Amino acid sequence: MSFPTPENMPDLNLSTPEREGANSSVDQNEALLGGWIKRLPKDDLEKYTELYLDALKGFNQTSSNEQQQSIMLDLYRAPLNDLLFSLTPFKLSQIYPDLNDRNNIIDALTELMAELALGYKKLVIESGKKIANLTRNPIAIFAINRACEQLGYMALHAYKFNREVPNKVFNELHQLYQLALLAEVEKKIPFINQRQRLQAKSSFKERYCQILLISISNPYGLKSGEVLHAYHIMQQFSVAAQIAPLPMGAEVVAGQFYINCLADKTPLPSELPMLENQTQPPTLVLDTKPAIGIVDSLLKQASVSIESAEAIDRNVLKQLIPYFNTSYERKQKRMPVTGNAQVCLTTGLEAIHKTLMDTRSLPNDEHVAQDLSWDILNKNKTGYLLCRQDIVGNQELNVGDFVAISEVNATEKTLTKLACIRWIKTDFNNKTKLGLDIIEGEPMAVRYSLDSMSKIRPAILLPETSQAASLITMAGVFKRDKTIHIIPKKKRFQLNIMLNRLLNKNASFERFTFRDVM
């Protein structure tokens, strides 16, 4: 016996551990396992993840009763979840300066989360063989909730490091939600009464909504430090958002997202999924209108709780809100690429400055990609869509970084534009796609000093166009009404400026407007 599924859904098809029933030296005693986990070398993430994964794989291949499995899996779960939310990309780069080492840790953590999810999915299936009525099976309800959590965390981990979400994550989430929906337990907060009371913090519906909402909100366009904060914001929206089955033959309704439960995809705005034979697959409807309704209260909350640890960042919230609207333009129309099919990217303020000083020869600098070339997939007046193979192993790029785009035109002249990285995504084959927004105006290389005694540093000046003139410097320079000294390429035109308004910034750059000081 196994759990029944909706009439239009196939039987439950979840990935589970490859070998089961094997003998293992893994501790089956929770006190011993808890002590072993505490002794793991947390200062050596490579060794930590290796030992952790070996033990978890061994446990998943052994047989034990369902109550014991749930206790032991939760012991494995707690420190892994703590690591997910505490290990930021910046912190990882501080521990492992080498990019290949960081990539190995990222992959190891992905495998660990997948293995923990396998354990909970195994628990779902095994408990279903004994009690096929989900409403009367608290262990299965609990395991479904935990499996949803770990599958969602696999997606969140991918977003945090600009990686492609592992295969089957969303397909299995859709399957499990349909299962819970049929039994009407999707809004239940599960718990198990046993030697240790195990209880989830939120319902399956809220966890499912939370990961779907961040998935439709351009997660690859969030800065590395914003992904986890955005996920926490979505927890409040997940209570308001609604998910329900779509009746057969129903038509598209404005303001709704549609989920093909047979596919491994995130919700699509205002687009009914169809199979090849033009029939409708089992479909769920994600209605974000109730979530939009609480935006004002969250903005007010963000205004009054600035000092709180749980404070909502208004800038992040404002980035997310437009994506709840199905009419929001998510993709730009693809244009046929004519002329040059490749461009060179330069990153790092000093390297960009050198490129602008002399565009006839591109800089051979550590901040420039090894072979300098990116393939153009799409471009228009406002931006580029680029891709490159194996870029992850060659250089670091971050959402919000400024880059110089050098492109040879039809007259063999190199034109250089300034752009900002809008989003980054690397697939399983290490092919990275990059979305760039062009910054209006012809950039000029200048230098500046804070006073006559300060070191002269490079900067990029963007003259006034439809927007006010602005200056890009290293981080930490901007302070409203501060005066700095600008030294252009032609030194006879030196001037003093007073800093006016900060436009954007990240860990390396600041861009701000200014006014002349007479």
XYZ file of C-alpha atoms in Angstrom:
518
model
C 0.000 0.000 0.000
C 1.019 3.612 -0.541
C -0.627 6.987 -0.298
C -3.344 7.718 -2.887
C -2.724 10.571 -5.319
C -5.232 12.757 -7.202
C -6.939 11.051 -10.160
C -5.022 13.105 -12.726
C -1.651 12.537 -11.019
C 0.599 9.486 -11.480
C 1.750 7.512 -8.448
C 4.246 9.168 -6.138
C 7.705 9.114 -7.731
C 10.347 10.271 -5.261
C 14.080 9.618 -5.368
C 15.254 7.569 -2.356
C 18.624 6.162 -1.146
C 20.189 3.801 -3.697
C 20.907 1.003 -1.217
C 18.761 0.152 1.753
C 18.970 -2.484 4.440
C 22.767 -2.399 4.540
C 24.774 -2.913 7.690
C 26.499 0.222 8.931
C 28.708 1.320 11.777
C 26.681 4.534 12.081
C 25.401 5.158 15.611
C 21.681 4.446 16.046
C 21.723 6.042 19.502
C 20.714 9.706 19.484
C 22.970 10.656 22.412
C 26.031 9.113 20.748
C 25.162 10.656 17.380
C 24.621 14.076 18.946
C 28.032 13.873 20.612
C 29.691 12.773 17.365
C 28.169 15.704 15.455
C 29.409 18.165 18.078
C 32.952 16.825 17.687
C 33.046 17.291 13.913
C 35.811 19.707 12.744
C 33.684 22.809 12.079
C 36.795 24.846 11.283
C 37.589 22.539 8.360
C 34.526 22.620 6.106
C 36.043 20.195 3.615
C 36.585 17.504 6.259
C 33.357 18.424 8.051
C 31.172 17.894 4.974
C 33.030 14.714 3.989
C 32.506 13.043 7.388
C 28.943 14.328 7.654
C 27.983 12.998 4.222
C 29.530 9.565 4.796
C 27.636 9.172 8.073
C 24.322 10.395 6.652
C 24.591 8.105 3.621
C 25.342 5.204 5.932
C 22.309 5.989 8.085
C 19.980 6.281 5.086
C 21.038 2.806 3.948
C 20.207 1.172 7.289
C 16.827 -0.030 8.504
C 15.157 1.177 11.697
C 11.643 1.941 12.865
C 10.006 5.149 11.638
C 10.081 6.910 14.999
C 13.808 6.263 15.379
C 14.426 7.450 11.809
C 12.613 10.733 12.445
C 14.632 11.411 15.625
C 17.973 10.609 14.006
C 17.264 12.583 10.829
C 16.393 15.627 12.904
C 19.743 15.330 14.691
C 21.481 15.424 11.302
C 19.192 18.254 10.163
C 19.840 20.888 12.855
C 23.564 21.690 12.283
C 23.197 21.447 8.502
C 20.386 24.010 8.504
C 22.425 26.261 10.792
C 25.273 26.098 8.275
C 22.948 26.960 5.381
C 21.824 30.187 7.040
C 25.168 31.213 8.550
C 27.531 30.520 5.636
C 27.285 33.485 3.291
C 29.218 33.727 -0.002
C 31.382 36.443 1.548
C 32.158 34.338 4.620
C 33.004 31.342 2.435
C 35.377 33.487 0.353
C 37.140 34.575 3.548
C 37.649 30.953 4.617
C 38.603 29.683 1.142
C 40.206 32.364 -1.078
C 40.640 29.834 -3.898
C 37.539 29.717 -6.112
C 37.862 26.003 -6.880
C 37.947 25.210 -3.149
C 34.790 27.255 -2.666
C 33.046 25.483 -5.516
C 33.901 22.114 -3.954
C 32.353 23.192 -0.636
C 29.228 24.506 -2.392
C 28.836 21.175 -4.219
C 29.408 19.181 -1.022
C 26.714 21.143 0.821
C 24.304 20.566 -2.066
C 24.954 16.830 -1.833
C 24.437 16.901 1.944
C 21.055 18.624 1.629
C 20.024 16.180 -1.089
C 20.993 13.220 1.106
C 19.008 14.588 4.056
C 15.994 15.089 1.771
C 16.409 11.457 0.623
C 16.171 10.335 4.234
C 12.885 12.148 4.799
C 11.448 10.934 1.467
C 12.393 7.378 2.423
C 10.501 7.919 5.687
C 7.429 9.131 3.745
C 7.385 6.008 1.582
C 8.081 3.498 4.362
C 5.463 4.938 6.709
C 2.959 4.941 3.832
C 3.399 1.198 3.401
C 2.110 0.706 6.955
C -0.586 3.402 7.155
C -1.772 4.527 3.713
C -4.260 7.021 5.169
C -2.190 10.210 5.384
C -4.595 11.945 7.772
C -3.920 9.186 10.330
C -0.165 9.010 9.787
C 1.555 11.773 11.820
C 5.042 10.469 10.999
C 4.350 10.725 7.259
C 2.890 14.237 7.608
C 5.976 15.245 9.585
C 8.346 13.637 7.044
C 6.566 15.354 4.123
C 7.009 18.706 5.854
C 10.701 18.051 6.499
C 11.256 16.778 2.933
C 9.653 19.968 1.608
C 11.940 22.008 3.848
C 15.105 20.316 2.577
C 14.051 20.429 -1.081
C 13.334 24.129 -0.652
C 16.709 24.652 1.015
C 18.418 22.978 -1.945
C 16.848 25.634 -4.181
C 17.728 28.396 -1.710
C 21.348 27.211 -1.540
C 21.488 27.319 -5.352
C 20.101 30.860 -5.461
C 22.556 32.013 -2.788
C 25.519 30.907 -4.922
C 23.972 31.702 -8.348
C 23.748 28.021 -9.275
C 21.129 26.082 -11.195
C 18.624 24.331 -8.924
C 19.259 20.539 -8.834
C 17.038 18.331 -10.982
C 13.680 17.118 -9.638
C 13.566 19.570 -6.719
C 10.434 21.370 -7.906
C 8.850 18.265 -9.418
C 9.054 16.472 -6.069
C 7.762 19.540 -4.234
C 4.732 19.649 -6.556
C 4.095 15.918 -6.047
C 4.259 16.180 -2.266
C 1.951 19.188 -2.204
C -0.654 17.390 -4.313
C -0.422 14.468 -1.884
C -0.961 16.729 1.135
C -3.707 18.674 -0.634
C -5.699 15.509 -1.379
C -5.547 14.492 2.287
C -6.288 18.086 3.398
C -3.222 18.219 5.656
C -1.293 20.929 3.769
C -2.110 23.583 6.405
C -1.424 21.347 9.372
C 1.665 21.993 11.513
C 2.875 18.429 12.164
C 4.334 17.024 15.344
C 5.227 13.593 16.701
C 4.775 12.695 20.353
C 7.537 10.333 21.364
C 10.575 10.340 23.639
C 11.505 13.643 22.042
C 8.639 15.808 20.807
C 9.346 16.747 17.201
C 7.388 19.640 15.747
C 7.625 21.667 12.562
C 7.611 25.465 12.771
C 5.246 26.015 9.859
C 2.815 24.152 7.640
C 3.654 22.488 4.331
C 1.556 25.126 2.537
C 3.642 27.955 3.999
C 6.985 26.256 3.263
C 5.912 25.443 -0.288
C 4.666 29.006 -0.897
C 7.813 30.493 0.603
C 10.193 28.804 -1.830
C 7.838 29.338 -4.799
C 7.516 33.056 -4.048
C 11.262 33.659 -3.953
C 11.643 31.495 -7.079
C 9.335 33.772 -9.112
C 11.053 36.923 -7.782
C 14.283 36.903 -9.807
C 16.456 35.193 -7.147
C 19.508 35.251 -9.445
C 19.206 39.040 -9.538
C 19.591 39.413 -5.777
C 22.974 40.274 -4.325
C 24.608 37.380 -2.495
C 23.873 38.865 0.911
C 20.218 39.526 0.057
C 19.003 36.028 -0.843
C 18.524 34.750 2.704
C 16.936 38.024 3.794
C 14.522 37.836 0.858
C 13.643 34.263 1.832
C 12.772 35.396 5.367
C 10.599 38.195 3.955
C 8.740 35.594 1.883
C 7.756 33.789 5.073
C 5.319 36.617 5.808
C 3.967 36.612 2.258
C 3.576 32.809 2.303
C 0.829 33.046 4.924
C -1.250 35.316 2.678
C -0.613 33.711 -0.738
C -3.067 31.026 -1.838
C -2.508 27.742 -3.702
C -5.361 25.628 -5.062
C -5.936 23.001 -7.787
C -6.986 24.302 -11.199
C -10.244 22.687 -12.408
C -10.025 20.940 -15.767
C -10.996 23.237 -18.622
C -10.488 26.434 -16.622
C -9.259 29.562 -18.394
C -6.411 31.920 -17.553
C -7.181 34.505 -14.871
C -5.108 37.688 -14.654
C -2.940 37.894 -11.570
C -2.410 34.157 -11.154
C 0.613 31.893 -11.613
C 0.224 28.319 -12.868
C 2.186 25.237 -11.787
C 2.511 22.153 -13.997
C 2.744 19.401 -11.375
C 4.290 16.952 -13.864
C 7.154 19.326 -14.664
C 10.273 20.361 -12.776
C 9.557 24.075 -13.091
C 8.587 27.099 -11.038
C 5.178 28.818 -11.501
C 4.503 30.640 -14.776
C 2.637 33.983 -14.811
C -0.725 33.987 -16.625
C 0.152 30.978 -18.779
C -1.764 27.703 -18.633
C 0.543 24.673 -18.923
C -0.235 22.271 -21.766
C 1.068 18.840 -22.698
C 2.191 17.910 -26.219
C -1.246 16.441 -26.977
C -2.812 19.787 -26.002
C -4.338 18.420 -22.811
C -4.016 20.091 -19.436
C -1.658 18.441 -16.931
C -2.507 18.424 -13.215
C -2.115 22.105 -12.388
C -1.970 24.247 -9.269
C -2.798 27.950 -9.132
C -0.608 30.312 -7.094
C -2.582 33.468 -6.319
C -0.273 36.287 -5.190
C -2.947 38.999 -4.944
C -3.540 38.378 -1.198
C 0.239 38.662 -0.678
C 0.329 41.994 -2.533
C -2.361 43.141 -0.118
C 0.036 43.062 2.861
C 2.849 45.007 1.157
C 1.884 48.332 2.744
C 1.931 46.874 6.248
C 5.375 45.345 5.625
C 6.707 48.666 4.326
C 5.459 50.359 7.485
C 7.042 47.583 9.540
C 10.340 48.174 7.716
C 10.146 51.876 8.587
C 9.682 51.415 12.337
C 11.951 48.415 13.022
C 15.264 49.558 11.560
C 17.268 48.551 14.640
C 15.615 45.141 15.040
C 17.472 41.957 14.099
C 14.315 40.949 12.224
C 14.065 44.299 10.410
C 12.956 44.184 6.792
C 15.247 45.891 4.290
C 12.991 48.245 2.306
C 15.272 48.123 -0.739
C 15.128 44.323 -0.891
C 11.359 44.351 -0.345
C 10.901 46.841 -3.185
C 12.954 44.601 -5.493
C 10.686 41.629 -4.759
C 7.228 43.208 -4.947
C 7.020 43.793 -8.745
C 7.473 40.069 -9.429
C 4.219 39.237 -7.603
C 2.423 41.018 -10.446
C 1.911 38.702 -13.426
C 1.974 41.627 -15.871
C 5.491 42.675 -14.801
C 7.947 42.403 -17.715
C 10.332 39.633 -16.664
C 12.242 39.113 -19.895
C 13.293 41.453 -22.636
C 12.474 40.591 -26.210
C 15.336 38.668 -27.788
C 16.887 40.487 -30.719
C 18.934 38.834 -33.475
C 22.633 39.415 -32.861
C 24.267 41.222 -35.771
C 27.899 42.163 -36.174
C 30.357 41.024 -33.535
C 29.209 37.916 -31.640
C 31.618 38.377 -28.734
C 32.599 41.040 -26.228
C 35.345 41.431 -23.645
C 34.450 42.106 -20.028
C 36.692 43.936 -17.588
C 35.984 43.875 -13.861
C 37.565 45.736 -10.982
C 37.789 49.531 -10.778
C 41.500 49.777 -11.581
C 41.233 47.450 -14.586
C 38.179 49.317 -15.929
C 40.057 52.585 -15.453
C 43.008 51.256 -17.484
C 40.666 50.073 -20.235
C 39.053 53.510 -20.508
C 42.422 55.277 -20.462
C 43.527 53.370 -23.551
C 40.878 51.320 -25.366
C 43.320 50.449 -28.147
C 44.897 47.736 -26.006
C 42.871 45.717 -23.551
C 44.492 45.258 -20.118
C 46.201 42.032 -19.217
C 45.015 42.140 -15.622
C 44.053 39.618 -12.984
C 40.589 41.189 -12.860
C 39.937 40.346 -16.517
C 38.621 36.946 -17.597
C 41.391 34.676 -18.793
C 40.529 34.665 -22.512
C 38.515 37.916 -22.299
C 35.672 36.676 -24.498
C 31.977 36.259 -23.766
C 29.447 35.115 -26.350
C 26.560 37.501 -27.020
C 23.191 35.728 -26.822
C 21.107 38.894 -26.986
C 21.589 42.641 -26.882
C 19.669 45.866 -27.294
C 20.037 49.521 -26.345
C 19.606 48.811 -22.643
C 21.638 45.680 -22.040
C 23.319 42.413 -22.971
C 22.718 38.731 -22.352
C 26.092 36.963 -22.377
C 27.348 33.454 -21.739
C 30.701 31.853 -21.215
C 31.947 28.316 -20.548
C 33.767 27.572 -17.273
C 33.714 31.161 -16.074
C 33.100 29.994 -12.507
C 36.648 28.653 -12.374
C 38.241 31.784 -13.788
C 36.963 34.911 -12.125
C 34.528 36.242 -9.572
C 31.444 38.172 -10.590
C 28.700 39.490 -8.344
C 25.261 40.959 -8.900
C 25.559 44.738 -8.676
C 29.193 44.883 -9.864
C 30.203 47.443 -12.472
C 31.916 46.051 -15.568
C 33.341 47.501 -18.767
C 32.094 45.992 -22.045
C 34.566 46.310 -24.908
C 33.154 45.533 -28.345
C 34.734 45.972 -31.771
C 32.357 47.707 -34.206
C 32.134 47.461 -37.997
C 35.007 49.921 -38.468
C 37.287 47.821 -36.235
C 37.141 50.478 -33.521
C 36.841 49.285 -29.937
C 33.870 50.836 -28.145
C 33.726 50.596 -24.372
C 30.532 50.911 -22.348
C 29.907 50.667 -18.650
C 27.292 48.243 -17.337
C 25.988 46.788 -14.109
C 25.520 43.044 -13.556
C 21.782 42.445 -13.240
C 21.803 38.683 -12.673
C 24.105 35.644 -12.827
C 23.335 31.952 -13.205
C 25.706 29.010 -13.671
C 24.335 25.682 -14.926
C 25.483 22.114 -14.212
C 27.933 22.272 -17.145
C 29.644 25.361 -15.675
C 28.215 27.595 -18.376
C 27.484 31.004 -16.879
C 24.839 33.359 -18.230
C 25.061 37.007 -17.358
C 22.470 39.770 -17.663
C 23.908 43.289 -17.957
C 22.204 46.689 -17.767
C 24.057 49.357 -19.750
C 24.729 52.565 -17.818
C 23.789 55.539 -19.975
C 26.544 57.900 -21.060
C 30.119 57.622 -22.302
C 32.334 56.732 -19.309
C 35.489 58.756 -18.694
C 38.530 57.682 -16.697
C 39.440 60.292 -14.083
C 41.316 60.405 -10.786
C 40.399 61.950 -7.480
C 41.808 62.806 -4.082
C 40.051 63.648 -0.842
C 42.487 66.476 -0.099
C 45.983 67.656 -1.026
C 47.574 65.117 1.320
C 45.534 62.082 0.198
C 46.503 59.415 -2.277
C 45.252 59.932 -5.833
C 42.886 57.109 -6.822
C 41.087 56.016 -10.016
C 37.406 56.789 -10.636
C 34.897 56.649 -13.493
C 32.956 59.772 -14.454
C 29.599 59.481 -16.235
C 28.655 62.847 -17.779
C 25.132 64.224 -17.596
C 22.680 62.710 -20.096
C 19.003 62.203 -19.303
C 20.332 61.544 -15.797
C 22.529 63.700 -13.583
C 26.293 63.280 -13.887
C 27.705 60.679 -11.508
C 31.011 59.330 -10.253
C 32.040 55.744 -9.468
C 34.725 55.242 -6.828
C 35.902 52.559 -4.453
C 33.546 51.794 -1.554
C 33.628 54.008 1.532
C 34.112 57.378 -0.171
C 30.553 58.718 -0.174
C 29.371 61.078 2.510
C 26.787 63.705 1.674
C 28.283 67.200 1.152
C 31.853 65.875 1.279
C 34.168 67.741 -1.119
C 36.665 65.862 -3.294
C 39.152 66.940 -5.962
C 38.707 65.528 -9.514
C 41.690 65.197 -11.868
C 40.564 64.387 -15.446
C 42.769 62.818 -18.111
C 43.615 66.333 -19.300
C 44.901 67.728 -16.030
C 44.284 71.387 -16.875
C 40.555 70.869 -16.275
C 40.779 69.973 -12.589
C 37.720 70.718 -10.446
C 36.269 70.325 -6.987
C 32.912 68.633 -6.481
C 30.556 68.196 -3.534
C 28.949 64.762 -3.162
C 25.189 64.803 -3.413
C 23.199 61.532 -3.558
C 24.223 57.862 -3.362
C 22.751 55.956 -6.334
C 23.983 52.426 -5.638
C 26.817 50.554 -4.012
C 28.228 47.131 -3.183
C 31.272 45.850 -1.324
C 33.675 47.265 -3.947
C 32.014 50.294 -5.550
C 29.931 53.375 -4.881
C 28.142 55.474 -7.476
C 26.846 58.908 -6.536
C 25.778 62.232 -8.007
C 27.587 65.491 -7.290
C 27.523 69.226 -7.865
C 30.345 71.578 -8.813
C 31.964 73.692 -6.130
C 32.643 77.196 -7.431
